[in-house]
Coordinates of C-alpha atoms in Angstrom, one line a residue:
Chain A
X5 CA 117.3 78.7 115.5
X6 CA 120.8 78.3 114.9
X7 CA 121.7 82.3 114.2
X8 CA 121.3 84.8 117.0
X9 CA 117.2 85.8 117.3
X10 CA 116.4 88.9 116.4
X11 CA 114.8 91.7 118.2
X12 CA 113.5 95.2 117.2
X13 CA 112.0 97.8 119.4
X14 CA 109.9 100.8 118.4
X15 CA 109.7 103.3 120.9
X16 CA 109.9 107.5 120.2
X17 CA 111.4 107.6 123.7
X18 CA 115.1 107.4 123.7
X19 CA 115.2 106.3 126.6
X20 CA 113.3 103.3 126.4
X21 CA 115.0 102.3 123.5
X22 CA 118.7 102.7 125.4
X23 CA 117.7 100.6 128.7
X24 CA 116.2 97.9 126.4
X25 CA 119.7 98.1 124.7
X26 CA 121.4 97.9 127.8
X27 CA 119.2 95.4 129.8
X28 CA 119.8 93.0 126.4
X29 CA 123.5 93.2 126.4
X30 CA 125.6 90.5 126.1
X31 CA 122.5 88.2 125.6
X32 CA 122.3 86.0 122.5
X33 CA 120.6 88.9 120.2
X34 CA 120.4 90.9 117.2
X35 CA 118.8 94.0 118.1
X36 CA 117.8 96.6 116.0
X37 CA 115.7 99.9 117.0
X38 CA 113.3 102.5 115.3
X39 CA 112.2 105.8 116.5
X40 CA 108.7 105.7 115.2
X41 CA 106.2 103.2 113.2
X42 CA 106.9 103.5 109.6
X43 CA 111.0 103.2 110.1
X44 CA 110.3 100.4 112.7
X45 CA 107.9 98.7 109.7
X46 CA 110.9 99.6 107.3
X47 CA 113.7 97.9 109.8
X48 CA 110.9 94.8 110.0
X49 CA 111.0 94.0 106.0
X50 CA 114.5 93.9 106.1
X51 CA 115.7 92.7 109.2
X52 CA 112.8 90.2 109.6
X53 CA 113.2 89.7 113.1
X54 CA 111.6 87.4 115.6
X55 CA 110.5 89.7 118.1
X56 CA 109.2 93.1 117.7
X57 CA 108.5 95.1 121.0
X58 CA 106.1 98.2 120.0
X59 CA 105.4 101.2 121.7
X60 CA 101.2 101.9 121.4
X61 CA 101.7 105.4 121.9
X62 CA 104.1 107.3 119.1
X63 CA 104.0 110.5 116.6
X64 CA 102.9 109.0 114.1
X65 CA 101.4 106.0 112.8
X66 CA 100.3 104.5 116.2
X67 CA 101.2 101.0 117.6
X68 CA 98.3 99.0 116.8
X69 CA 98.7 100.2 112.8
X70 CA 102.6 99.1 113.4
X71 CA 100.9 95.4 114.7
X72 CA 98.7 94.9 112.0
X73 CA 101.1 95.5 109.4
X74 CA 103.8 93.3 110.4
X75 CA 100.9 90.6 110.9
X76 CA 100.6 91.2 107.4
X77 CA 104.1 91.0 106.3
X78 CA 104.5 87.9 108.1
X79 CA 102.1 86.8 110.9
X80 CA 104.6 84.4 113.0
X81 CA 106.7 87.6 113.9
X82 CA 105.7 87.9 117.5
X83 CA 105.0 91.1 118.4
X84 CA 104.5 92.5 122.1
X85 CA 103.5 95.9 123.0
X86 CA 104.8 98.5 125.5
X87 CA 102.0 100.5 127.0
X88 CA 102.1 103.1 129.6
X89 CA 100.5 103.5 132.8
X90 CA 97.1 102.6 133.2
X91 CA 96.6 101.8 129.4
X92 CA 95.7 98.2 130.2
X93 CA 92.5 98.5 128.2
X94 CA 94.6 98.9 124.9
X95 CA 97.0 96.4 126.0
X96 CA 94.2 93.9 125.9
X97 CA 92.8 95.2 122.8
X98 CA 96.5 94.8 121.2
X99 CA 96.6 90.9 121.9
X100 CA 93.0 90.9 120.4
X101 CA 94.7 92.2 117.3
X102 CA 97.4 89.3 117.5
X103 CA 99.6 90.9 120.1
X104 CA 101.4 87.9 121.9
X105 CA 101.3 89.9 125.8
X106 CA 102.4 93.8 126.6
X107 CA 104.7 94.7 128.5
X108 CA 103.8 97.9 130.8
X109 CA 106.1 101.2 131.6
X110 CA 107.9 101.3 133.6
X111 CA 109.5 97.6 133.6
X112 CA 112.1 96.3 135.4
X113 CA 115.0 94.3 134.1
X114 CA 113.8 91.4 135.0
X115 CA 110.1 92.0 133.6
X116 CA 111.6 93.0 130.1
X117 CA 114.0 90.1 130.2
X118 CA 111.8 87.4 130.8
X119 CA 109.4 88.7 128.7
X120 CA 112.1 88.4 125.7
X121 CA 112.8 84.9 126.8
X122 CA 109.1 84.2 126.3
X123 CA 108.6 86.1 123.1
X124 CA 111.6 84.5 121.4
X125 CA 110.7 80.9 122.2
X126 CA 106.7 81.6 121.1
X127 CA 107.8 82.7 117.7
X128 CA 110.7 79.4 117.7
X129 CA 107.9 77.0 118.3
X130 CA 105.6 78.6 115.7
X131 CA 108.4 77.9 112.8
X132 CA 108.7 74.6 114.4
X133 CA 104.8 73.9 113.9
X134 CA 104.7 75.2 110.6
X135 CA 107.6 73.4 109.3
X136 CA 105.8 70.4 110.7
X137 CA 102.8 71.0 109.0
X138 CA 104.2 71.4 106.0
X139 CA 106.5 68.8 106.8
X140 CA 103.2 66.8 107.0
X141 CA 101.5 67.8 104.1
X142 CA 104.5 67.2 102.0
X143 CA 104.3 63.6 102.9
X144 CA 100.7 63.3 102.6
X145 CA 101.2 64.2 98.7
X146 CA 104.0 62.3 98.0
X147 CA 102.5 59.4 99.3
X148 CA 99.6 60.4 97.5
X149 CA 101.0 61.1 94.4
X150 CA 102.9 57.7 94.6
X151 CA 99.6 55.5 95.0
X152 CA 98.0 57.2 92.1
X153 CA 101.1 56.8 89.6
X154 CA 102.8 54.0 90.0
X155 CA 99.6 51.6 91.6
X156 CA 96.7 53.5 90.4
X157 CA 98.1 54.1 86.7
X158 CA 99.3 50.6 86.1
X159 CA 96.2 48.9 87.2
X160 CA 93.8 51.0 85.4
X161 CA 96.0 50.7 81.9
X162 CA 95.7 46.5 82.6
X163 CA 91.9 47.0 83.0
X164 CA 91.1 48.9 80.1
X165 CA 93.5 46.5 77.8
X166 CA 91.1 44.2 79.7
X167 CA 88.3 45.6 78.6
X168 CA 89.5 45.9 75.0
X169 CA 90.4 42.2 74.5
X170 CA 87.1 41.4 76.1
X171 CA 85.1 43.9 73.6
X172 CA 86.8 42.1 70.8
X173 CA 86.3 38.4 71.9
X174 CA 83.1 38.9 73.1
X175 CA 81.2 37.1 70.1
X176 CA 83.6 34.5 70.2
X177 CA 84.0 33.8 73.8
X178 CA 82.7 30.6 75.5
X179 CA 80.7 30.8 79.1
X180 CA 83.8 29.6 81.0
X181 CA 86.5 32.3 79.4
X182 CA 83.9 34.8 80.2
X183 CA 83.4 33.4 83.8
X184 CA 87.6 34.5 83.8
X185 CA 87.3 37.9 82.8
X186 CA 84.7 38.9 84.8
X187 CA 86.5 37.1 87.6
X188 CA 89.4 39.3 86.8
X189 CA 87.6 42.5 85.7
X190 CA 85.8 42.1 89.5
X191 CA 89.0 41.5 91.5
X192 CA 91.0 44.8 89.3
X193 CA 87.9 46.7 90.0
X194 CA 88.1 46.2 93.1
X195 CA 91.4 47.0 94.0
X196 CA 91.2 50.2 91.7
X197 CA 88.2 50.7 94.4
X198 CA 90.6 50.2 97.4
X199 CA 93.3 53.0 96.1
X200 CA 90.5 55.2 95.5
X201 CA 89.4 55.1 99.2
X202 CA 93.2 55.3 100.1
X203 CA 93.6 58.5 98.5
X204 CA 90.5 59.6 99.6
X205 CA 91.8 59.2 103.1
X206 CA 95.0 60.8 102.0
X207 CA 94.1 63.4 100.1
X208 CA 91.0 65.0 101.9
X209 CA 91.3 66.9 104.9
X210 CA 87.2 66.5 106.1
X211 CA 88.0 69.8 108.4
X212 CA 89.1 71.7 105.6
X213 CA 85.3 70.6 103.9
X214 CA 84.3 73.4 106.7
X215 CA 85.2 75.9 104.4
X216 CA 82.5 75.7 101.7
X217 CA 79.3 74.4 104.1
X218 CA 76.2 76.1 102.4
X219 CA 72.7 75.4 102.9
X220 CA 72.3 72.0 101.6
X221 CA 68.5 70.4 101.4
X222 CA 69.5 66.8 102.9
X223 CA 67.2 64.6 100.6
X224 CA 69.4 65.7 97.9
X225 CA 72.7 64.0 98.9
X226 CA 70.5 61.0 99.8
X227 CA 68.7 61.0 96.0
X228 CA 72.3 60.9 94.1
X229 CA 73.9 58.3 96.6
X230 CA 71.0 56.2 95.8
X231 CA 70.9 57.0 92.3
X232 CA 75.0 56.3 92.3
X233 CA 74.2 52.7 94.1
X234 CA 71.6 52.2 91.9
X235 CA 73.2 49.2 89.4
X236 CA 74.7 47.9 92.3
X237 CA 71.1 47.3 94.2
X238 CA 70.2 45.9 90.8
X239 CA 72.8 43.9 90.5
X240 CA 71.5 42.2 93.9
X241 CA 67.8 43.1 92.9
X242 CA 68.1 45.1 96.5
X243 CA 64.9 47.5 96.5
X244 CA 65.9 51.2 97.7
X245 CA 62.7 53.1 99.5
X246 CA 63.2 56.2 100.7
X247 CA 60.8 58.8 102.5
X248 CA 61.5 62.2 103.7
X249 CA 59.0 64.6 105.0
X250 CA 59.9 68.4 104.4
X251 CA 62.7 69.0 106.0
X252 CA 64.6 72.0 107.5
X253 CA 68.2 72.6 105.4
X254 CA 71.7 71.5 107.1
X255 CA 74.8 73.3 107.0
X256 CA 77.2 71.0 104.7
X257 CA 78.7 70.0 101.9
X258 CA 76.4 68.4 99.4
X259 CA 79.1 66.1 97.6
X260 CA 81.1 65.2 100.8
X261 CA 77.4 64.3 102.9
X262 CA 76.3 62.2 99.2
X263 CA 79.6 60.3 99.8
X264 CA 78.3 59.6 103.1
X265 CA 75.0 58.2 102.5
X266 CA 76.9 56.3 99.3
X267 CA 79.2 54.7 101.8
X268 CA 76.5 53.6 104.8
X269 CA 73.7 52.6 102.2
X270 CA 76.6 50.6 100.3
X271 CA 77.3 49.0 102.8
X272 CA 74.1 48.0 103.2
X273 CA 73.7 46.2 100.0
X274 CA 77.3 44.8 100.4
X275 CA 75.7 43.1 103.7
X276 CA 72.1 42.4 102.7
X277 CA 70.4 39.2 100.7
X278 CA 69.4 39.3 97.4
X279 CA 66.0 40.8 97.3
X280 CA 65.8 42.6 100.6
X281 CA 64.4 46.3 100.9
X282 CA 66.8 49.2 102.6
X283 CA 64.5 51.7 104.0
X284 CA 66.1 55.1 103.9
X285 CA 64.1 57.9 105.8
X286 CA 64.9 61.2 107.0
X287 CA 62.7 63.2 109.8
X288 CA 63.4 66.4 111.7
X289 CA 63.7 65.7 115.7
X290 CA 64.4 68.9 117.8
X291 CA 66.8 71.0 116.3
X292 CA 68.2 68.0 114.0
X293 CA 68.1 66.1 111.4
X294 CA 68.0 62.5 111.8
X295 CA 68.8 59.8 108.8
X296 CA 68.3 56.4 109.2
X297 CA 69.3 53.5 106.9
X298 CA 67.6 50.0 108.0
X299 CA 68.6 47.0 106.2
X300 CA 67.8 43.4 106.3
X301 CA 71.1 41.9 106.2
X302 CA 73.2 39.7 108.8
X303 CA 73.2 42.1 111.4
X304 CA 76.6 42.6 113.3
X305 CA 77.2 41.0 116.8
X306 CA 77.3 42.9 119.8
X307 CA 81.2 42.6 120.3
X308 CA 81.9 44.2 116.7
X309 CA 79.1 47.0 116.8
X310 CA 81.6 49.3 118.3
X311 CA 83.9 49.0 116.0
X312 CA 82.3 49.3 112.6
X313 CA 83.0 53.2 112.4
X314 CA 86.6 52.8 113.1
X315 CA 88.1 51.8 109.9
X316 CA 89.9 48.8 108.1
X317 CA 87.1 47.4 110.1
X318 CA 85.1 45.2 108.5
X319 CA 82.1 43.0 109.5
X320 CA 82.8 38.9 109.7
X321 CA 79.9 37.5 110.7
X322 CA 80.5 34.1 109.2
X323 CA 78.1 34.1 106.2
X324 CA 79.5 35.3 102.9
X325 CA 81.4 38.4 104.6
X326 CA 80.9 40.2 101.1
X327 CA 84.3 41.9 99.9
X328 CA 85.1 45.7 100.9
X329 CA 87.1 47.3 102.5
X330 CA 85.9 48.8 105.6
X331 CA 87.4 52.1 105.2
X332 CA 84.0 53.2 103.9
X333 CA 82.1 53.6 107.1
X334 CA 85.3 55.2 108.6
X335 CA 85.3 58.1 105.9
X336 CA 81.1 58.5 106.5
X337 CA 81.9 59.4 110.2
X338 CA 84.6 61.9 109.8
X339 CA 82.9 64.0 107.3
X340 CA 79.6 63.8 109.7
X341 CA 81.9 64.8 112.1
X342 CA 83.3 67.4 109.9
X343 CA 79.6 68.6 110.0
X344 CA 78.9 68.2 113.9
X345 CA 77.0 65.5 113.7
X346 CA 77.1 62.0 114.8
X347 CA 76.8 58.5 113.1
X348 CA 75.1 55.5 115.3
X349 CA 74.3 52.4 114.9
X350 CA 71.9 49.3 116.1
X351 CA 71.8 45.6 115.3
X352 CA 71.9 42.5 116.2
X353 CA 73.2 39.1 114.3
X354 CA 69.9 38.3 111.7
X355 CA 68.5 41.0 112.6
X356 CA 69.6 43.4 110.4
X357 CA 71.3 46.9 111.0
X358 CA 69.7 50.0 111.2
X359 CA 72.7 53.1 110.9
X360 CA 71.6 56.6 112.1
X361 CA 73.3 60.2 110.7
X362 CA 71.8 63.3 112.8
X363 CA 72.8 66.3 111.3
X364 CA 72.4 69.8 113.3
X365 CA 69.6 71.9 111.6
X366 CA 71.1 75.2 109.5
X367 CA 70.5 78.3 110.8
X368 CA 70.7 79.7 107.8
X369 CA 67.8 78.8 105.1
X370 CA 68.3 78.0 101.4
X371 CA 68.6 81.0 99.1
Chain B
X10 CA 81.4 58.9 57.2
X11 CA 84.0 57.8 59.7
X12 CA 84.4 60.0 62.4
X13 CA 87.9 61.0 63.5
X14 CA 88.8 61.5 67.0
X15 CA 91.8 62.8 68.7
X16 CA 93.5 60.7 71.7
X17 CA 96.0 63.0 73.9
X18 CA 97.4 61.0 77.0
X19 CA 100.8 60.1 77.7
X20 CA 100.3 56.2 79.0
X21 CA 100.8 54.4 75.8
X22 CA 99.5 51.1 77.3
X23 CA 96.2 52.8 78.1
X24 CA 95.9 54.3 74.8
X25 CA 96.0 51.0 73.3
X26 CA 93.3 49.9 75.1
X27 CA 90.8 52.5 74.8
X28 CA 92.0 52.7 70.9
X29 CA 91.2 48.7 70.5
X30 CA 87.6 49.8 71.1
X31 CA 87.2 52.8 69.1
X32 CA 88.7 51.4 66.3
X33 CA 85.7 48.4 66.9
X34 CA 83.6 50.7 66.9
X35 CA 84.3 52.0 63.6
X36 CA 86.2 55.0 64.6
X37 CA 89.4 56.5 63.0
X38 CA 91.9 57.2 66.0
X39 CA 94.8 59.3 65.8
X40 CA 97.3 59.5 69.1
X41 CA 99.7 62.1 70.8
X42 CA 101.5 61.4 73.3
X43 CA 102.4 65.0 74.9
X44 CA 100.4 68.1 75.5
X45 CA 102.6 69.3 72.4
X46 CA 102.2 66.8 70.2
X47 CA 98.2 67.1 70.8
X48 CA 98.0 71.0 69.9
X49 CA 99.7 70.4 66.6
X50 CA 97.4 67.8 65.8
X51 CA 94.7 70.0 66.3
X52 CA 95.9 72.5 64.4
X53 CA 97.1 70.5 61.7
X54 CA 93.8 68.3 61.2
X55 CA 90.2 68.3 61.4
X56 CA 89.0 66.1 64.5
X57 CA 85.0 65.1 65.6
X58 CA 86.0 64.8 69.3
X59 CA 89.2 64.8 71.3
X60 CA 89.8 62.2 74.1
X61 CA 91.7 64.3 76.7
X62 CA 94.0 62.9 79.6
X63 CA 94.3 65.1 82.6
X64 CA 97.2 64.0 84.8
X65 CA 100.7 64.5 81.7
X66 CA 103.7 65.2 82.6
X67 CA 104.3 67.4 85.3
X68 CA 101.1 68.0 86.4
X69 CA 97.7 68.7 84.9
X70 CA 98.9 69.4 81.5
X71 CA 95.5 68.6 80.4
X72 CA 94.0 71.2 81.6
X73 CA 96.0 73.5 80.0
X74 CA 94.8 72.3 76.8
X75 CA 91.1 72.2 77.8
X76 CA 91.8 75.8 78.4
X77 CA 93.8 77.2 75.2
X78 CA 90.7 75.1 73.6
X79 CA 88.2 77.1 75.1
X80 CA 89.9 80.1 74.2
X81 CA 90.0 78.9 70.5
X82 CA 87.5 80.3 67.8
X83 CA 87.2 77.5 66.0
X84 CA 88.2 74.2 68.3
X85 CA 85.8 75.2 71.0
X86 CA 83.3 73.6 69.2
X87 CA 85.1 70.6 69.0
X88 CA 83.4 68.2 71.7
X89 CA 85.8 66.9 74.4
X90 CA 85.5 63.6 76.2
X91 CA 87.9 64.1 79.5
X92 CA 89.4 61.1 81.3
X93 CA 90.9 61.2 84.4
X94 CA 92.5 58.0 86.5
X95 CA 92.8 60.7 89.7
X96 CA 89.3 61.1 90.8
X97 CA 90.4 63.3 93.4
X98 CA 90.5 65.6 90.8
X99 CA 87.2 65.9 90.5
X100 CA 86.3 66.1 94.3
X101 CA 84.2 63.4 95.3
X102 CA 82.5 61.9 91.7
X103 CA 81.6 58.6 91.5
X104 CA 82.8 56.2 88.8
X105 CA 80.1 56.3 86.0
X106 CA 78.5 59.3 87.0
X107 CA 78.2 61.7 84.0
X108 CA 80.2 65.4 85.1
X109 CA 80.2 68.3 83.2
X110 CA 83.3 69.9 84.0
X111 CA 82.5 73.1 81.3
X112 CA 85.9 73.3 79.8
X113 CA 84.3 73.8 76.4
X114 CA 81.0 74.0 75.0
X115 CA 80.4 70.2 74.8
X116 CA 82.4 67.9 77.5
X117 CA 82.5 65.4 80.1
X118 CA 84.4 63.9 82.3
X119 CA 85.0 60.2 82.9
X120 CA 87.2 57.9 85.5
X121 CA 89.7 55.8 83.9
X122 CA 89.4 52.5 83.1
X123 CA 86.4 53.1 81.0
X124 CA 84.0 50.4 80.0
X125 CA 83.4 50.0 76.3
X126 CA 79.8 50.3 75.9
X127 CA 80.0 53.2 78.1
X128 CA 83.1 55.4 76.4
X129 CA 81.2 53.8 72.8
X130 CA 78.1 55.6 74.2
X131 CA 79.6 58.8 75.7
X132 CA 81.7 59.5 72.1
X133 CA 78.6 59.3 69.9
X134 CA 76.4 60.9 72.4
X135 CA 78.9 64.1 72.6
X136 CA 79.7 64.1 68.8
X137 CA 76.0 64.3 68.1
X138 CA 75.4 66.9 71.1
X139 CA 77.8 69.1 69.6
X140 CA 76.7 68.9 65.8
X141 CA 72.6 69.8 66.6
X142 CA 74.7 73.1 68.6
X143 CA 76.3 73.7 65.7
X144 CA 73.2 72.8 63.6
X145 CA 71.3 75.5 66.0
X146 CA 73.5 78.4 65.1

């Protein structure tokens, strides 16, 4: 803060208001003062100070109305209250309400001084997190917005002209020129699949997901990822079981935890041999739910098991690593995380992998 | 009879390819570039189905059409086929997986690029959809 802070104090005593007056002279401030709430909430739209000391007692409208409605005007004003003697039960109900500390009557220079200090620094470091943030989110877009316009755009205009000349050559195409478009429909696809999981990275804050968890049944997230990977099992002729006894709800996100089981099952195929099974089954154990996704693929060696959650990770075990991009398994843990629950995994080379998701059970049922 | 469509999206390059197949597939096409462009054609001419872009110009013009559509007597019958290249948009859909976004009586929602068989499919399958609801009335 470049300009002087600024300070207001609300307090019907006259008194109080001059010694705070005089105790603050010559520092680095702006004060204002009010003699009760409603001109102190007045003096706050206008003068938008840092630093509001209230009074809890007043004629009036009392001190904890005057705190909850500059929390509503702007809630990074910091706001301490002055109680009197032996009030210290409201004081602490005050910084329930969003009071930053209190200071009590009678205070001493030294008391109210410091406790200005403090107050004016808390509210300089709260603009300095929220510009960050912004700051933050801000880059987050742009970056976002950049991938999807000038890579995403581009690409996706190529494939479908791609796709068009392909349509119209098709009947008079021989095996080797369609051996090249596929070859070069695959490879676009896939990288139109890598900026997807970018943005997805980019764009999604998994914590904010938090915000809509409902009652989800968990066999339905697992039915459409299934249903979603079904052409690409085909593709392999990969077989997809999956058994589930009745089980309790979880507290989630239906599309997010479908993106999951998409992105571990996936990966599955991506790692298995053609005609292979990938048992999906779901049982309750204690107070969770457990999801497990066994596959009989290459397996993954004990020195890269830890690593397969962490992202731009991806398995190498000699044999025809199959192409992804390893930021799948990476996105399934943070929005099981998201849900406070846990992704595992066990394997060994030829042995095939077995990943685990254990949700905690909902303590709410479905309506 | 040859079933007119309506193409609104402001990547020309991506128009001509998803015009290449409609035209294959026997369809007459008509193009606007802008959001503006696309209302007047509307107005101006009887369509079978509009091909809508999300993502013009500043921001989700698109949408914005979707919605004066909706609000329209006569063009909220009209079925709309939406395509999209940010699937962010539409939280986390897969490619290929039929949405129903609800703009208008008959719609859906699919990720750019589009395959042909799959946008040949999706047109007839909404331009029928939408005549046995008006047919129902």
């Amino acid at each position: 803060m470049t300009e002087k802070a600024k300070i207001l104090i609300i307090d019907d005593e006259e008194v109080v208001l001059d010694s705070c007056l005089q105790i603050l002279k010559g520092g680095a401030y702006q004060i204002r003062t009010a003699a009760n709430g409603s001109l102190g909430l007045q003096v706050v739209e206008d003068f938008q100070p840092d630093l509001v000391f209230v009074d809890l007692k007043m004629p009036g409208i009392s001190g904890f109305e005057v705190l909850e409605k500059i929390q509503d005007i702007d809630s990074t004003i910091v706001v301490v209250v002055i109680t009197g003697f032996a009030t210290v039960s409201s004081a602490v109900d005050a910084m329930k309400k969003g009071a930053y500390d209190f200071l009590p009557k009678p205070f001493t220079p030294d008391e109210f001084r410091l406790i200005t200090r403090r107050g004016i620094e808390r509210r300089r470091l709260m603009r300095e997190a929220i510009a960050l943030r912004r700051e933050k989110e801000l880059l987050r877009e742009q970056f976002a917005s950049i991938v999807s316009h000038e890579l995403k755009a581009p690409l996706s205009a190529v494939q479908q002209n791609l796709f068009a000349l392909e349509f119209e050559l098709q009947k008079s195409m021989n095996e080797g020129q369609r051996e090249k478009f596929e070859r070069i429909k695959t490879r676009i696809g896939d990288l139109l699949k890598l900026i997807n999981s970018w943005l997805r990275v980019i764009l999604v804050d998994v914590n904010k997901l938090k915000e809509g968890f409902k009652p989800v049944s968990i066999a339905e997230p697992i039915h459409t990822a299934i249903e979603n990977l079904a052409p690409l099992a085909a593709r392999k002729d990969i077989q997809i079981e999956f058994s589930a006894e009745s089980l309790p709800a979880v507290q989630g996100d239906a599309l997010s935890l479908s993106e999951v089981f998409v992105n571990i099952i996936g990966n599955s195929i991506k790692y298995s041999p053609s005609g292979s099974v990938i048992r999906v089954a779901a049982r309750k154990e204690a107070d969770r739910v457990m999801i497990s996704v066994k596959d009989e693929g290459i397996g993954i060696s004990a020195e890269e098991l830890p690593h397969v959650f962490d992202g731009f990770y991806r398995g190498k075990s000699g044999q025809q690593a199959a192409a992804g991009h390893g930021i799948g398994l990476a996105v399934a843990r943070q929005i099981v995380e998201a849900h406070d629950g846990a992704v595992s995994v066990e394997s060994a080379p030829g042995k095939g992998s077995t990943f685990f998701v254990s949700l905690p059970v909902s303590s709410v049922s479905i309506p | 009879m040859t079933k007119k469509l309506l193409m609104i999206d402001d990547d020309p390059d991506f128009v001509a390819g998803i015009k290449a197949i409609l035209d294959s597939g026997g369809f007459e096409v008509d193009v606007a570039y802008n959001p503006k462009d696309g209302l007047r054609a509307l107005e101006a001419k009887q369509y079978d189905l509009l091909l809508l872009d999300i993502m013009m110009g500043r921001g989700a013009e698109g949408i914005m059409i979707a919605r004066k559509l909706r609000k329209h007597p006569k063009l909220r019958e009209m079925p709309v086929l939406i395509m999209t290249g940010m699937r962010e948009q539409i939280a986390f859909l897969f490619p290929g997986e039929p949405v129903h976004p609800r703009f208008v009586e008959v719609d859906e929602l699919v990720e750019k690029p589009v395959e042909p068989q799959v946008l040949l499919d999706k047109v007839n399958a909404l331009i029928q959809t939408a005549a046995a609801k008006r047919r129902a009335k």
